[in-house]
XYZ file of C-alpha atoms in Angstrom:
746
model
C -18.935 3.125 43.397
C -17.741 2.491 39.810
C -17.350 5.565 37.625
C -19.366 7.696 40.086
C -18.550 10.515 42.475
C -19.636 9.760 46.081
C -18.650 10.736 49.618
C -18.432 8.569 52.728
C -21.816 10.048 53.686
C -23.340 8.163 50.782
C -22.640 4.774 52.287
C -26.341 4.478 53.105
C -27.199 4.498 49.400
C -27.716 1.221 47.508
C -24.669 -0.656 46.353
C -22.639 -0.930 43.152
C -25.452 -2.453 41.109
C -27.790 0.491 41.745
C -24.941 2.889 41.002
C -24.347 1.229 37.636
C -28.062 1.496 36.852
C -28.127 5.194 37.759
C -25.026 5.846 35.656
C -26.819 4.300 32.699
C -29.778 6.696 32.940
C -30.044 9.344 30.170
C -31.031 11.938 32.865
C -28.979 13.451 35.640
C -29.455 12.245 39.246
C -27.940 14.349 42.057
C -28.448 13.816 45.830
C -27.964 16.471 48.572
C -28.152 15.932 52.330
C -29.894 18.289 54.742
C -26.680 20.364 55.036
C -26.961 20.930 51.231
C -23.831 18.913 50.528
C -23.714 16.974 47.247
C -23.219 13.359 48.272
C -23.877 11.650 44.909
C -23.951 12.543 41.227
C -24.372 10.045 38.416
C -22.473 10.306 35.110
C -25.057 12.492 33.345
C -25.389 14.812 36.362
C -21.627 15.331 36.393
C -21.701 16.084 32.676
C -24.769 18.370 32.591
C -24.067 20.274 35.858
C -20.262 20.127 35.571
C -19.863 18.536 39.010
C -16.161 18.328 39.864
C -14.758 15.454 42.002
C -13.906 17.875 44.838
C -17.573 18.948 45.088
C -18.668 15.531 46.438
C -19.047 15.733 50.196
C -17.254 19.079 50.441
C -18.888 22.486 50.564
C -22.549 23.203 49.926
C -24.534 23.381 46.745
C -24.842 27.179 47.239
C -21.040 27.513 47.468
C -20.494 25.535 44.260
C -23.319 27.283 42.398
C -23.557 30.756 43.988
C -25.563 32.015 40.997
C -28.637 30.181 42.334
C -28.690 32.136 45.583
C -31.603 34.531 45.814
C -33.386 32.951 42.845
C -36.675 31.074 42.627
C -34.762 27.813 42.305
C -33.243 28.345 45.790
C -36.694 28.929 47.236
C -38.077 25.805 45.514
C -35.138 23.659 46.743
C -35.485 24.849 50.335
C -39.266 24.493 50.377
C -39.093 20.933 49.002
C -36.465 20.007 51.608
C -38.466 21.643 54.422
C -41.934 20.332 53.513
C -40.978 16.970 52.046
C -43.242 17.714 49.077
C -41.732 17.235 45.619
C -42.252 19.537 42.697
C -41.240 20.032 39.048
C -39.287 23.016 37.698
C -39.913 23.039 33.968
C -38.236 24.790 32.356
C -35.474 26.468 34.327
C -32.677 28.456 32.632
C -29.207 28.500 34.222
C -27.388 31.452 32.648
C -23.734 30.595 33.582
C -23.982 27.347 31.589
C -26.468 28.676 28.989
C -28.594 25.550 29.596
C -32.329 24.977 30.055
C -33.219 22.260 32.606
C -36.352 20.235 33.378
C -35.931 19.425 37.100
C -37.947 17.108 39.341
C -37.356 17.604 43.097
C -37.836 14.435 45.198
C -37.383 14.813 49.001
C -36.494 11.468 50.635
C -35.553 10.999 54.300
C -33.983 14.451 54.881
C -32.307 14.260 51.492
C -33.204 16.027 48.302
C -32.926 14.102 45.042
C -32.691 16.114 41.817
C -33.817 14.167 38.736
C -33.263 16.393 35.700
C -32.312 16.590 32.034
C -30.957 19.111 29.518
C -33.887 20.510 27.442
C -31.911 23.309 25.789
C -32.421 21.923 22.285
C -36.181 21.553 22.821
C -36.513 25.090 24.222
C -34.568 26.568 21.343
C -36.595 24.555 18.828
C -39.847 25.850 20.380
C -38.499 29.385 20.306
C -37.453 28.996 16.687
C -40.853 27.559 15.780
C -42.670 30.482 17.414
C -40.377 32.955 15.656
C -40.967 31.241 12.330
C -44.736 31.333 12.860
C -44.575 35.050 13.552
C -42.373 35.608 10.521
C -44.712 33.524 8.353
C -47.667 35.626 9.474
C -45.735 38.786 8.609
C -44.795 37.361 5.194
C -48.389 36.369 4.445
C -49.595 39.836 5.426
C -46.943 41.417 3.182
C -47.691 39.301 0.087
C -49.699 40.779 -2.766
C -51.851 37.635 -3.014
C -54.843 36.999 -0.801
C -54.530 33.914 1.432
C -57.472 32.211 3.141
C -57.640 28.967 5.120
C -60.804 26.829 5.394
C -61.478 24.036 7.861
C -63.325 20.833 6.994
C -66.679 22.539 7.674
C -65.942 25.238 5.062
C -65.447 27.888 7.735
C -62.868 30.595 7.020
C -60.285 30.274 9.844
C -57.601 32.669 8.559
C -57.340 35.659 6.192
C -54.207 37.675 5.530
C -54.336 41.452 5.105
C -54.591 41.298 1.291
C -57.475 38.781 1.445
C -59.414 41.027 3.797
C -58.734 43.964 1.465
C -59.925 42.188 -1.714
C -63.034 40.713 -0.053
C -63.903 43.802 2.031
C -67.070 44.587 -0.027
C -68.602 41.402 1.450
C -67.916 42.576 5.036
C -66.084 40.680 7.776
C -66.317 37.031 6.721
C -63.621 35.581 9.056
C -65.163 32.627 10.934
C -68.154 32.378 8.588
C -69.114 29.642 6.109
C -67.690 30.423 2.674
C -70.806 29.337 0.746
C -73.066 31.456 2.961
C -70.780 34.514 2.692
C -70.410 34.151 -1.105
C -73.728 32.630 -2.315
C -73.232 33.755 -5.949
C -70.319 31.320 -6.205
C -72.751 28.406 -5.969
C -74.347 27.548 -9.305
C -74.315 24.690 -11.794
C -70.891 24.316 -13.393
C -69.350 26.850 -10.993
C -65.519 26.657 -11.073
C -65.536 27.664 -7.395
C -67.577 24.598 -6.421
C -65.667 22.248 -8.723
C -62.140 23.208 -7.677
C -62.874 23.835 -3.985
C -64.494 20.405 -3.572
C -61.694 18.750 -5.546
C -59.120 20.176 -3.127
C -61.194 19.575 0.023
C -62.700 16.154 -0.773
C -60.239 14.568 -3.213
C -57.113 16.328 -1.860
C -56.128 17.400 -5.405
C -54.553 20.853 -5.844
C -55.665 22.975 -8.811
C -55.853 26.504 -10.172
C -58.506 28.419 -12.140
C -59.793 31.847 -13.139
C -63.338 32.998 -12.389
C -65.447 36.146 -12.187
C -67.424 37.011 -9.042
C -70.235 39.589 -9.526
C -71.694 42.054 -7.042
C -70.546 43.178 -4.596
C -66.960 42.277 -5.696
C -67.189 42.640 -9.494
C -63.649 41.248 -10.004
C -61.818 38.559 -11.925
C -59.812 36.266 -9.639
C -56.939 33.888 -10.361
C -57.219 31.260 -7.622
C -54.874 28.436 -6.548
C -56.294 25.909 -4.084
C -54.190 23.436 -2.088
C -55.354 20.800 0.408
C -54.046 21.243 3.959
C -54.054 18.823 6.931
C -57.032 20.607 8.492
C -58.885 21.556 5.343
C -57.841 23.733 2.397
C -55.814 26.871 1.560
C -56.785 29.295 -1.230
C -54.363 31.804 -2.789
C -56.062 34.369 -5.006
C -55.146 37.472 -6.982
C -57.225 40.274 -8.538
C -56.654 40.002 -12.305
C -59.478 42.316 -13.399
C -57.105 44.845 -14.970
C -55.212 42.077 -16.742
C -58.449 40.687 -18.144
C -59.447 44.112 -19.485
C -56.099 44.445 -21.194
C -56.463 40.976 -22.685
C -59.811 41.966 -24.148
C -58.219 45.035 -25.683
C -55.384 42.903 -26.971
C -57.750 40.431 -28.602
C -59.404 43.334 -30.397
C -56.058 44.460 -31.761
C -55.150 40.935 -32.833
C -57.866 40.952 -35.425
C -56.269 43.930 -37.108
C -53.040 42.161 -37.867
C -54.470 38.632 -38.322
C -55.155 39.383 -41.973
C -51.583 40.535 -42.437
C -50.247 37.304 -40.977
C -52.448 35.245 -43.268
C -50.759 36.877 -46.226
C -47.246 36.219 -44.827
C -45.301 33.391 -46.598
C -43.852 32.312 -43.221
C -45.707 30.187 -40.663
C -46.822 32.555 -37.898
C -48.546 31.863 -34.579
C -49.449 33.469 -31.262
C -49.964 32.147 -27.738
C -51.330 33.536 -24.494
C -49.253 34.151 -21.334
C -50.151 30.643 -20.165
C -48.663 29.092 -23.319
C -51.909 28.027 -24.993
C -51.746 28.645 -28.762
C -54.433 31.117 -29.802
C -53.745 31.601 -33.480
C -51.780 30.077 -36.375
C -51.816 31.411 -39.948
C -53.035 29.548 -43.014
C -49.611 28.294 -44.162
C -48.977 26.588 -40.803
C -52.505 25.113 -40.765
C -52.011 23.740 -44.251
C -48.781 21.993 -43.219
C -50.288 20.337 -40.103
C -53.516 19.444 -41.955
C -56.085 21.601 -40.093
C -58.660 24.058 -41.420
C -58.818 26.067 -38.209
C -56.423 26.519 -35.318
C -56.875 23.694 -32.777
C -58.015 24.876 -29.369
C -56.514 21.913 -27.495
C -52.756 22.128 -26.848
C -52.323 18.403 -27.422
C -53.247 18.819 -31.084
C -50.082 20.806 -31.667
C -47.727 18.486 -29.803
C -49.096 15.585 -31.900
C -47.834 17.423 -34.979
C -44.299 17.071 -33.619
C -42.260 13.958 -34.397
C -42.561 11.548 -31.401
C -38.784 11.596 -30.944
C -38.838 15.395 -30.376
C -42.079 15.852 -28.420
C -40.610 15.721 -24.912
C -37.810 18.124 -25.849
C -40.206 20.625 -27.468
C -42.660 20.522 -24.553
C -39.864 20.965 -22.023
C -38.398 23.979 -23.873
C -41.823 25.653 -24.294
C -42.679 25.089 -20.606
C -39.334 26.593 -19.607
C -39.996 29.732 -21.698
C -43.523 30.149 -20.316
C -42.220 29.745 -16.745
C -39.174 32.033 -17.039
C -40.258 34.454 -19.784
C -37.099 33.656 -21.780
C -37.189 33.642 -25.597
C -38.342 30.362 -27.115
C -36.102 28.908 -29.819
C -35.691 25.292 -30.894
C -35.158 23.050 -33.931
C -37.581 20.117 -34.146
C -39.192 17.804 -36.676
C -42.829 18.451 -37.581
C -45.017 15.883 -39.354
C -46.342 17.070 -42.754
C -49.980 16.078 -43.028
C -49.963 15.496 -46.797
C -47.402 12.654 -46.765
C -46.674 12.142 -43.023
C -43.017 13.036 -43.607
C -41.027 14.460 -40.688
C -39.223 17.633 -41.668
C -36.973 19.916 -39.635
C -38.394 23.318 -38.618
C -36.960 26.204 -36.670
C -39.492 27.412 -34.062
C -39.075 30.767 -32.349
C -41.286 32.950 -30.139
C -40.769 36.229 -28.259
C -42.894 37.547 -25.370
C -44.892 40.812 -25.702
C -44.924 42.621 -22.340
C -46.962 45.481 -20.874
C -45.569 48.546 -19.112
C -45.109 46.595 -15.881
C -43.180 43.858 -17.661
C -45.963 41.281 -17.545
C -46.277 39.004 -20.580
C -49.416 39.688 -22.583
C -48.859 37.155 -25.329
C -46.233 35.337 -27.378
C -45.532 36.000 -31.061
C -44.002 33.081 -32.908
C -42.581 32.180 -36.295
C -41.745 28.766 -37.800
C -39.461 28.160 -40.807
C -38.906 24.950 -42.752
C -35.131 24.267 -42.538
C -35.181 20.634 -43.571
C -32.834 20.933 -46.568
C -30.375 23.109 -44.661
C -30.490 20.749 -41.682
C -29.825 17.715 -43.859
C -26.806 19.434 -45.392
C -25.520 20.352 -41.911
C -26.100 16.805 -40.633
C -24.211 15.331 -43.560
C -21.311 17.716 -43.022
C -21.378 17.002 -39.269
C -21.350 13.255 -39.906
C -18.352 13.646 -42.204
C -16.472 15.646 -39.577
C -17.508 13.136 -36.874
C -16.225 10.238 -38.967
C -12.949 12.032 -39.594
C -12.652 12.785 -35.875
C -13.518 9.180 -34.986
C -10.859 7.849 -37.313
C -8.367 10.357 -35.909
C -9.152 9.303 -32.341
C -8.914 5.624 -33.275
C -5.510 6.173 -34.843
C -4.485 8.271 -31.822
C -5.632 5.531 -29.437
C -3.820 2.848 -31.398
C -0.715 5.040 -31.538
C -0.667 5.887 -27.831
C -1.719 2.457 -26.581
C 0.324 0.362 -28.998
C 2.664 -2.218 -27.411
C 5.154 -1.151 -30.088
C 7.249 1.920 -29.363
C 6.402 4.667 -31.866
C 8.050 8.047 -32.363
C 8.326 10.836 -34.939
C 11.571 12.750 -35.596
C 12.304 15.892 -37.590
C 14.256 14.864 -40.705
C 16.717 17.778 -40.487
C 17.445 18.146 -36.777
C 16.524 14.594 -35.699
C 14.653 16.160 -32.763
C 11.836 14.102 -31.279
C 8.453 15.538 -32.313
C 6.074 12.901 -30.968
C 6.250 9.751 -28.874
C 3.885 7.142 -27.453
C 4.033 5.695 -23.949
C 5.749 2.468 -24.969
C 8.614 4.303 -26.699
C 8.944 6.547 -23.644
C 9.276 3.398 -21.486
C 12.021 2.151 -23.796
C 13.910 5.457 -23.366
C 13.187 5.393 -19.597
C 11.893 8.982 -19.831
C 8.462 10.603 -19.362
C 7.035 11.702 -22.739
C 7.123 15.367 -21.707
C 10.873 15.168 -21.019
C 11.671 13.208 -24.168
C 9.964 15.646 -26.587
C 12.508 18.052 -28.094
C 15.586 15.924 -27.401
C 17.737 14.820 -30.315
C 18.035 11.225 -31.400
C 21.679 11.150 -30.331
C 20.694 12.241 -26.798
C 18.017 9.578 -26.562
C 19.968 6.688 -28.132
C 23.409 7.396 -26.692
C 25.114 4.082 -25.943
C 23.795 2.382 -29.098
C 26.657 3.125 -31.550
C 25.037 1.911 -34.790
C 21.697 3.699 -34.267
C 22.741 7.150 -35.572
C 23.882 5.830 -38.943
C 20.581 3.996 -39.460
C 18.336 7.013 -38.788
C 20.569 9.160 -41.036
C 19.920 6.700 -43.844
C 16.165 7.043 -43.159
C 16.534 10.871 -43.242
C 18.062 10.458 -46.687
C 14.942 8.607 -47.882
C 15.816 4.945 -47.248
C 13.372 2.715 -45.362
C 15.087 0.701 -42.607
C 13.080 -2.448 -41.859
C 13.512 -5.181 -39.213
C 16.973 -4.114 -38.096
C 18.334 -5.375 -34.761
C 20.069 -2.988 -32.351
C 21.702 -3.783 -29.032
C 23.457 -1.836 -26.301
C 22.746 0.283 -23.214
C 21.004 3.628 -22.718
C 22.218 6.459 -20.504
C 19.291 6.105 -18.102
C 20.118 2.432 -17.323
C 23.781 1.717 -17.979
C 23.485 -1.566 -16.061
C 20.961 -3.024 -18.555
C 22.183 -4.488 -21.817
C 19.174 -4.513 -24.118
C 18.021 -5.605 -27.586
C 15.575 -3.921 -30.015
C 14.016 -4.560 -33.416
C 13.632 -1.199 -35.168
C 11.967 0.193 -38.290
C 12.599 3.716 -39.644
C 10.271 4.984 -42.386
C 10.806 8.360 -44.124
C 7.724 10.587 -44.563
C 7.861 12.520 -47.850
C 6.414 15.938 -48.656
C 4.641 16.699 -51.955
C 7.934 17.890 -53.460
C 9.609 14.572 -52.620
C 11.742 15.827 -49.696
C 11.812 13.941 -46.423
C 9.812 15.867 -43.816
C 9.968 13.471 -40.902
C 10.984 9.971 -39.857
C 8.511 7.541 -38.298
C 10.048 5.058 -35.898
C 8.617 1.725 -34.724
C 10.574 -0.140 -32.049
C 9.951 -3.507 -30.429
C 12.115 -4.378 -27.436
C 13.304 -7.987 -27.675
C 15.400 -8.036 -24.488
C 13.058 -10.440 -22.711
C 12.978 -12.680 -25.765
C 16.782 -12.781 -25.882
C 16.961 -13.492 -22.166
C 14.264 -16.132 -22.501
C 16.254 -17.856 -25.254
C 19.386 -17.749 -23.091
C 17.462 -18.953 -20.055
C 15.875 -21.755 -22.074
C 19.293 -22.953 -23.199
C 20.580 -22.741 -19.618
C 17.461 -24.495 -18.339
C 17.920 -27.295 -20.838
C 21.551 -27.634 -19.735
C 20.504 -27.744 -16.078
C 17.772 -30.258 -16.865
C 20.265 -32.432 -18.708
C 22.721 -32.187 -15.815
C 19.900 -33.043 -13.379
C 18.892 -36.069 -15.422
C 22.549 -37.110 -15.682
C 23.044 -36.691 -11.923
C 19.932 -38.725 -11.256
C 21.080 -41.420 -13.678
C 24.570 -41.533 -12.122
C 23.104 -41.694 -8.621
C 20.889 -44.558 -9.688
C 23.730 -46.433 -11.408
C 26.201 -46.170 -8.512
C 23.670 -47.397 -5.963
C 24.095 -51.078 -6.948
C 27.957 -51.271 -6.867
C 27.921 -49.020 -3.797
C 25.713 -51.490 -1.989
C 28.032 -54.345 -2.968
C 31.098 -52.483 -1.684
C 29.318 -51.717 1.590
C 28.533 -55.415 2.001
C 32.155 -56.338 1.354
C 33.349 -53.794 3.900
C 30.919 -55.264 6.386
C 32.312 -58.767 5.763
C 35.889 -57.468 6.006
C 35.085 -55.808 9.329
C 33.883 -59.144 10.695
C 37.244 -60.781 9.882
C 39.609 -57.940 10.647
C 42.134 -58.851 13.323
C 44.285 -55.752 13.746
C 42.689 -52.705 15.409
C 44.157 -50.392 12.817
C 42.454 -52.353 10.038
C 39.164 -52.205 11.956
C 39.482 -48.407 12.255
C 40.167 -48.001 8.537
C 37.209 -50.211 7.661
C 34.946 -48.133 9.959
C 36.054 -44.959 8.206
C 35.491 -46.593 4.824
C 31.997 -47.718 5.909
C 31.173 -44.198 7.169
C 32.212 -42.544 3.897
C 30.403 -45.147 1.810
C 27.216 -44.529 3.798
C 27.619 -40.805 3.202
C 27.934 -41.453 -0.546
C 24.824 -43.618 -0.378
C 22.846 -40.880 1.377
C 23.896 -38.310 -1.233
C 22.877 -40.659 -4.047
C 19.481 -41.354 -2.468
C 18.863 -37.660 -1.783
C 19.782 -36.810 -5.378
C 17.271 -39.355 -6.654
C 14.659 -38.066 -4.230
C 15.301 -34.407 -5.166
C 14.711 -34.981 -8.868
C 11.744 -37.313 -8.424
C 8.518 -35.678 -9.794
C 5.373 -36.649 -7.882
C 2.039 -36.915 -9.692
C 0.007 -35.769 -6.673
C 0.653 -33.882 -3.421
C 2.089 -35.866 -0.533
C 2.463 -35.217 3.191
C 6.018 -34.270 4.135
C 7.544 -32.656 7.220
C 9.684 -29.545 7.264
C 12.632 -31.561 8.573
C 12.482 -33.937 5.568
C 12.330 -31.017 3.134
C 15.387 -29.364 4.704
C 17.454 -32.572 5.045
C 17.445 -33.276 1.312
C 18.544 -29.770 0.361
C 21.192 -29.457 3.105
C 22.726 -32.868 2.280
C 23.272 -31.754 -1.329
C 24.998 -28.550 -0.196
C 26.947 -30.246 2.672
C 30.331 -30.125 0.962
C 29.891 -26.565 -0.303
C 28.773 -25.371 3.136
C 31.887 -26.834 4.775
C 34.224 -25.445 2.107
C 32.588 -21.992 2.404
C 33.064 -21.954 6.193
C 29.296 -21.621 6.750
C 27.800 -22.970 9.973
C 24.268 -24.397 9.720
C 21.853 -23.893 12.610
C 18.680 -25.955 12.228
C 15.623 -25.857 14.476
C 12.389 -27.773 13.958
C 9.317 -26.769 15.965
C 6.605 -28.004 13.576
C 5.567 -31.641 13.923
C 2.555 -31.592 11.630
C 3.390 -32.449 7.989
C 2.132 -30.315 5.118
C 0.598 -31.730 1.910
C 2.527 -30.453 -1.113
C 4.525 -31.397 -4.212
C 7.716 -32.004 -2.267
C 9.957 -31.867 -5.349
C 8.748 -28.338 -6.141
C 9.126 -27.143 -2.536
C 12.660 -28.613 -2.414
C 13.405 -26.672 -5.608
C 12.297 -23.453 -3.855
C 14.389 -24.238 -0.748
C 17.331 -25.116 -3.004
C 17.092 -21.652 -4.644
C 16.987 -19.872 -1.276
C 19.853 -21.924 0.241
C 21.993 -21.502 -2.897
C 21.419 -17.730 -2.880
C 22.230 -17.602 0.841
C 25.567 -19.391 0.252
C 26.379 -16.968 -2.593
C 25.635 -14.052 -0.228
C 28.294 -15.273 2.285
C 31.535 -15.496 0.250
C 33.700 -15.214 3.406
C 31.618 -17.516 5.584
C 28.847 -16.957 8.086
C 25.777 -18.628 9.544
C 22.851 -20.279 7.741
C 19.731 -20.584 9.883
C 16.903 -22.915 8.840
C 13.677 -23.077 10.843
C 10.264 -24.706 10.647
C 7.251 -23.787 12.769
C 3.475 -23.738 12.713
C 1.806 -20.356 12.222
C -1.414 -18.575 11.242
C -1.658 -16.298 8.207
C -3.062 -13.009 9.575
C -4.622 -12.162 6.195
C -6.677 -15.334 5.684
C -6.747 -16.796 9.206
C -5.460 -20.160 7.877
C -3.043 -22.421 9.768
C 0.048 -23.654 7.997
C 3.764 -24.474 8.010
C 6.407 -21.721 7.907
C 9.854 -22.582 6.501
C 12.519 -19.938 7.151
C 15.990 -19.591 5.570
C 18.153 -16.786 6.973
C 21.766 -15.820 6.313
C 24.275 -13.380 7.764
C 25.505 -12.334 4.352
C 25.747 -9.119 2.371
C 22.003 -8.332 2.289
C 19.935 -6.881 -0.566
C 19.636 -3.149 -1.304
C 16.085 -1.654 -1.512
C 16.307 -1.037 -5.259
C 17.100 -4.710 -5.938
C 14.396 -5.877 -3.510
C 11.721 -4.285 -5.700
C 12.747 -6.479 -8.687
C 13.922 -9.821 -7.232
C 10.703 -11.697 -8.091
C 10.644 -10.440 -11.716
C 11.465 -12.825 -14.535
C 15.018 -12.502 -15.985
C 16.136 -10.094 -13.266
C 19.531 -11.195 -11.942
C 22.478 -9.690 -10.055
C 24.836 -12.529 -11.065
C 25.538 -11.390 -14.614
C 25.957 -14.207 -17.109
C 26.148 -16.713 -14.259
C 22.431 -16.250 -13.484
C 19.218 -16.704 -15.473
C 16.974 -14.440 -13.405
C 14.371 -17.219 -13.178
C 15.073 -18.837 -9.772
C 13.044 -16.560 -7.505
C 10.423 -15.929 -10.200
C 9.818 -19.697 -10.521
C 9.884 -20.011 -6.722
C 7.139 -17.411 -6.419
C 5.054 -19.218 -9.044
C 5.461 -22.540 -7.183
C 4.390 -21.047 -3.844
C 1.425 -19.352 -5.508
C 0.306 -22.705 -6.939
C 0.474 -24.067 -3.384
C -1.728 -21.112 -2.247
C 1.039 -19.872 0.022
C 3.032 -16.679 0.474
C 6.705 -15.635 0.474
C 7.829 -13.066 3.038
C 11.206 -11.371 2.675
C 13.162 -8.822 4.652
C 16.760 -7.772 4.192
C 19.208 -5.086 5.228
C 22.522 -4.394 3.557
C 25.398 -5.753 5.626
C 23.082 -7.633 8.013
C 21.788 -10.530 5.939
C 18.491 -11.694 4.429
C 15.531 -13.718 5.698
C 13.097 -15.610 3.433
C 9.979 -17.231 4.948
C 7.573 -19.538 3.103
C 4.027 -20.026 4.394
C 2.298 -23.220 3.162
C -1.328 -23.643 4.341
C -2.499 -26.965 5.692
C -5.830 -26.302 3.944
C -5.938 -25.153 0.318
C -7.635 -21.776 -0.340
C -7.651 -19.356 -3.310
C -4.125 -18.166 -3.969
C -3.111 -14.780 -2.487
C -0.321 -12.507 -3.688
C 2.802 -14.675 -3.096
C 5.412 -11.892 -3.125
C 4.744 -9.700 -0.097
C 7.987 -8.039 1.012
C 8.603 -6.918 4.587
C 11.097 -4.031 4.835
């Protein structure tokens, strides 16, 4: 039985297919015989009940789970087995495993089948829900606000302790109709009717304040929210607060006259943020005779660009009780000009800390703000220019540095100059010029002349630096003295452009032109000698037909063999330098033969054995002259790497590029030479990088990589010092977008 635990006694059960089905069930299935032995357990049963392999067919259920003995579950199991009547145990808690089970007992033919599942998560969720409900009831009873819940028929279905306390003068109203229990709330324009029906019928939450007369005689602040089954009302007794507000309004009149005489713009607002009063100066500015009662009138006096910001700040202060303070533009009614004002308000609180009202002041700061803005703009422009100069300085492709005129210590440096010195900027700062430019003998004298006040422009330096003694480099430098007000030189500004690549490019161009000329000359010579060579071969053929002596025949055969070899070399030379105008199909064997024939003499003289193997029969479409140039570079480098002889292995095979999934031709050139060290490997495909000194241009492998990239192929390389080097070229049969051609395998 696959992936199941069974005993021989389970042979009567259905076969492997049924077992697979049972193992796929999300519930546990466990079967016991009449001796209470476990004879089958599916995968979930083994997991949930921790059934071990040795339990199957050995020992009884009571021996494996002794904790069930003497419990109700034992009685239920035995009764189901004895009567043949199934039952459900839901839920059942098994303490050793800390798991709740839902178990269905199914007696079948003197066997008992347990079909069950783990309901621990559900039980705990139910327990948590009940606990939360109890806690919520406790919280609602502890809150200072009254809470009532109404069903869709307007019956009161719940009241917390505070609600019962506030509404106690009306008697026990729980379960009654709200309109019948509070008939004085029903009248034309009643806020109770309006807001209650809005929440119940339109499902729109709202809040309001209202007074209910006898027998309550209280002011209530009420918040109504729709609920799934009806509506919830939260209410608070604000009678005392209302009395204090009335007293406060009486006191406001006493100081209103004083505020009217104040030259500042003064205003007050209630705890809810609604403006109650503004003095005459503020009214005159906004173009009103009396204080507007609608809050929107005030926000329309604010410049549209500042309205959202002002409203957000005022709402935040009303919500948190924090001081209100903001600068915003207000529109002057007389000429519709927007002027800057400073608005500020502080809350007035009672003994319990509750906000009674807000006292505010507004000052016209337009002239001061304009002056600050102008000054800020000037500073911003200066900072912008500084950052632009800083960005240009740091990101310039020209190396820039600043030196102290007396000590010649480096004071500042950009990234490009740090690259020239081969030092991180943090390490270069503080070093002297002599430490940084050691190895360039004429540099010190030039910067000394700049320290004396002379500008050094477009001067060429060459040499090596301590950090890279193996690199001979060229620079174009400019040193400019920076003068103080008294005419003394304070510092020296340096601008350096490295021209090493340019110098190498010039050298490489000259070498390339020489090689091109030699190639053209070789091609011309090969072409010119073909005609007389053919004539000589014909004459040798005629002489061989008339030769009488065997010795003469042998000599003529040798002459014919050598002449044919010369002919092959001439033809291969012409073929190598021929430039095709479009890609052509060519086999790997043809590509190798041309290159190897050119190097035949050098390979023999260098004592290098060539091992060639061709496993690819399918030709690849390419510019064969360019691919031969790449193979020529690799073969030439391989010969240079074996100065005392060795083996050159050339292979061709079909392969699949694992990155793109394309099929193509792989050409491999391997040698048993000196190998390439890891440091050199990281630079071999860079332009002008060479290990051959003046004998090399540093362009061979760089050009090779460019050629393979144009063919949408890849170059793979691996090498180990002392063990040789392997280069592999992958050329796809089908052209795709070009990948990175220089992947190196270590």
